[in-house]
C-alpha positions as a printed Julia matrix, in Angstrom:
241×3 Matrix{Float64}:
 -160.06  77.09  -57.78
 -162.1   73.89  -57.64
 -159.25  72.1   -55.87
 -159.68  74.51  -52.89
 -163.1   73.16  -52.25
 -161.66  69.83  -51.13
 -158.51  71.58  -49.47
 -159.9   71.07  -45.92
 -160.21  67.3   -46.49
 -156.84  66.61  -48.06
 -154.88  66.7   -44.69
 -157.0   63.98  -43.35
 -156.13  61.51  -46.07
 -153.5   58.79  -45.47
 -152.35  55.84  -47.62
 -155.07  53.25  -47.64
 -157.87  55.64  -46.89
 -161.24  54.69  -48.5
 -162.94  57.88  -49.69
 -166.4   58.53  -50.99
 -167.18  61.76  -52.9
 -170.92  62.24  -53.24
 -172.21  64.65  -55.73
 -169.17  67.07  -55.82
 -168.48  66.73  -59.51
 -171.78  67.79  -61.04
 -171.6   69.96  -64.15
 -168.24  68.45  -65.09
 -166.46  70.12  -62.15
 -164.1   67.21  -61.37
 -160.89  68.84  -60.12
 -161.74  68.58  -56.48
 -162.57  64.96  -56.76
 -159.45  64.19  -58.66
 -157.46  66.16  -56.04
 -158.65  63.47  -53.46
 -157.48  60.76  -55.6
 -153.83  62.17  -55.76
 -153.66  63.24  -52.08
 -151.92  59.96  -50.78
 -150.61  56.69  -52.25
 -152.22  54.13  -52.19
 -155.69  55.54  -52.02
 -159.09  54.78  -53.51
 -161.77  57.29  -54.18
 -165.36  56.45  -55.3
 -167.24  59.31  -56.9
 -170.99  59.02  -56.95
 -173.45  61.34  -58.74
 -177.14  61.13  -59.61
 -176.83  61.84  -63.28
 -175.14  59.5   -65.89
 -173.85  62.54  -67.91
 -171.8   63.81  -64.87
 -170.36  60.44  -64.45
 -169.43  60.04  -68.13
 -167.69  63.45  -68.08
 -165.82  62.77  -64.81
 -164.57  59.53  -66.31
 -163.38  61.27  -69.37
 -161.6   64.0   -67.34
 -159.94  61.48  -65.06
 -158.55  59.57  -68.02
 -157.27  62.77  -69.55
 -155.59  63.67  -66.31
 -154.14  60.15  -65.91
 -155.77  59.69  -62.4
 -156.55  55.99  -62.08
 -157.36  55.99  -58.36
 -160.83  57.41  -58.73
 -163.78  55.49  -59.97
 -167.25  57.1   -60.86
 -170.72  55.45  -60.59
 -174.33  56.73  -60.86
 -176.1   56.68  -57.6
 -178.74  58.82  -55.66
 -177.16  60.32  -52.53
 -179.97  59.2   -50.33
 -179.74  55.53  -51.51
 -176.1   54.63  -51.87
 -175.29  51.07  -53.37
 -172.73  50.3   -50.7
 -172.41  48.11  -47.56
 -172.44  49.62  -44.29
 -169.21  50.96  -42.73
 -167.24  50.75  -45.92
 -165.76  54.37  -46.07
 -163.15  56.06  -43.91
 -164.12  59.55  -45.2
 -167.22  60.8   -46.9
 -166.79  64.15  -48.68
 -169.57  66.22  -50.41
 -169.4   69.72  -51.85
 -172.55  71.7   -52.93
 -174.98  68.86  -52.26
 -176.97  69.41  -49.21
 -178.38  72.69  -50.4
 -179.88  71.03  -53.39
 -181.11  67.86  -51.53
 -184.9   67.54  -51.09
 -184.32  65.55  -47.87
 -181.0   66.44  -46.48
 -181.45  64.41  -43.28
 -182.02  61.25  -45.41
 -178.76  61.98  -47.2
 -176.9   62.48  -43.91
 -178.43  59.15  -42.71
 -176.82  57.42  -45.67
 -173.54  59.07  -45.0
 -173.71  57.91  -41.43
 -174.52  54.43  -42.52
 -171.68  53.93  -44.98
 -168.99  55.46  -42.78
 -167.15  53.14  -40.52
 -167.3   53.87  -36.72
 -164.62  56.76  -36.18
 -164.83  57.69  -39.85
 -164.88  61.3   -40.98
 -167.68  63.24  -42.56
 -166.53  66.39  -44.62
 -169.14  68.65  -46.05
 -168.79  71.89  -48.0
 -172.28  73.85  -48.07
 -173.19  77.14  -49.47
 -174.44  80.12  -47.39
 -175.58  82.89  -49.78
 -176.28  85.21  -46.78
 -172.47  85.6   -46.39
 -171.52  85.87  -50.18
 -169.17  88.79  -50.76
 -169.95  91.21  -53.55
 -168.32  94.5   -54.28
 -169.82  96.77  -55.19
 -172.98  95.61  -53.42
 -175.6   98.07  -54.71
 -179.34  98.24  -54.13
 -179.82  96.54  -57.57
 -177.5   93.59  -56.54
 -179.34  93.13  -53.27
 -182.85  93.3   -55.03
 -181.65  90.82  -57.69
 -180.25  88.41  -55.2
 -183.44  88.46  -53.0
 -185.42  87.44  -56.12
 -182.71  84.77  -57.02
 -182.85  83.37  -53.53
 -186.57  83.22  -53.72
 -186.47  81.4   -57.03
 -183.89  78.85  -55.74
 -186.2   78.06  -52.74
 -189.14  77.59  -55.14
 -186.87  75.1   -57.09
 -186.08  73.17  -53.93
 -182.73  74.72  -53.36
 -181.84  75.98  -49.83
 -179.37  78.92  -50.46
 -178.75  79.39  -46.75
 -178.04  75.59  -45.99
 -174.66  76.42  -44.63
 -176.27  78.13  -41.7
 -178.05  74.93  -40.65
 -175.68  72.15  -41.7
 -173.91  71.8   -38.3
 -177.23  71.23  -36.64
 -178.27  68.83  -39.28
 -175.14  66.85  -38.9
 -175.52  66.56  -35.07
 -179.15  65.51  -35.3
 -177.98  62.76  -37.84
 -175.92  61.17  -34.97
 -172.48  62.54  -35.69
 -170.15  63.8   -32.92
 -167.34  66.23  -32.64
 -169.07  68.54  -35.16
 -167.0   71.67  -36.11
 -167.62  74.21  -38.85
 -165.98  77.24  -40.36
 -166.89  79.55  -43.07
 -164.42  80.01  -46.0
 -164.74  82.29  -49.04
 -163.77  81.02  -52.54
 -163.67  83.0   -55.72
 -166.32  81.46  -57.79
 -167.69  82.66  -61.17
 -166.94  86.25  -61.73
 -169.1   89.24  -60.67
 -170.53  89.89  -64.07
 -170.9   86.22  -64.82
 -173.02  85.9   -61.65
 -175.03  88.91  -62.72
 -175.79  87.43  -66.08
 -176.65  83.98  -64.58
 -179.02  85.65  -62.12
 -180.59  87.8   -64.87
 -181.16  84.92  -67.22
 -182.58  82.76  -64.5
 -185.03  85.41  -63.33
 -186.05  86.4   -66.79
 -186.97  82.76  -67.64
 -188.92  82.46  -64.5
 -191.16  85.59  -64.35
 -194.11  83.94  -66.08
 -196.33  81.99  -63.77
 -197.92  78.65  -64.86
 -201.29  80.46  -65.43
 -199.47  82.78  -67.9
 -199.42  85.95  -65.74
 -196.4   87.73  -64.73
 -194.73  87.01  -61.26
 -194.29  90.72  -60.12
 -191.74  89.84  -57.52
 -189.45  88.02  -59.76
 -190.05  90.57  -62.56
 -188.86  93.46  -60.31
 -185.82  91.31  -59.27
 -185.09  90.6   -63.05
 -185.1   94.4   -63.82
 -182.63  94.96  -60.94
 -180.43  92.09  -62.29
 -180.67  93.81  -65.69
 -179.26  97.07  -64.13
 -176.65  95.01  -62.22
 -175.27  93.55  -65.39
 -174.94  97.01  -66.77
 -173.44  98.65  -63.68
 -169.9   97.37  -64.44
 -167.45  94.96  -63.05
 -166.81  93.98  -59.52
 -165.62  91.13  -57.16
 -167.57  88.09  -56.0
 -166.64  85.29  -53.57
 -168.95  82.65  -52.39
 -169.27  81.55  -48.73
 -168.79  77.79  -48.13
 -169.3   76.37  -44.83
 -166.75  73.57  -44.21
 -168.08  70.97  -41.66
 -166.07  68.12  -40.24
 -167.59  65.46  -37.95
 -166.95  61.93  -36.69
 -169.13  58.93  -37.12
């Protein structure tokens, strides 16, 4: 469940805590952000996302859920419209793996946190994803999928590196643990991988990308192999400003 993505942060929150949630509610997935806003009373949560559509949808869902402790604004993560030292906690789920310059994002997180404040990150590591059954077709499709993500600027293995990034950004007392969450279903993942690879097999010059085409064929077989189980690995990292 999406609430679980923020579960490791909730015990840190106390009445009066000032929380920033940066980029965790993209694609309309607002449950984890709303869970921050109901973890203590009183509490104020500011949610920031790069796209106006995500902010509009988050505001709609917050209103429907009657959560008035969370505000949403549009902002790039590497340029937050906030004064230095204003946050007690900065939380972000699923952001650093998509960031073009993750160190610039972490520098902003360091700036807006007060001294002694807490950084809480949840970062994907596809190398530890659990899929059963994990056939040769699944592995071949995922290799192509990870290659495609890297070409799109996404780091599918960012969870491996996040603790090092955080330490290099100046944070102290860095600790990480891997936790698996049930994500989209096994077949839903297979269909997403198949569709993404099929759409990407043609190079800009019009010729086929043989590596992606081969992976797309494996994904096609994966979809037709039947059902299974999938849980994604998220590396949960806590650190102190």
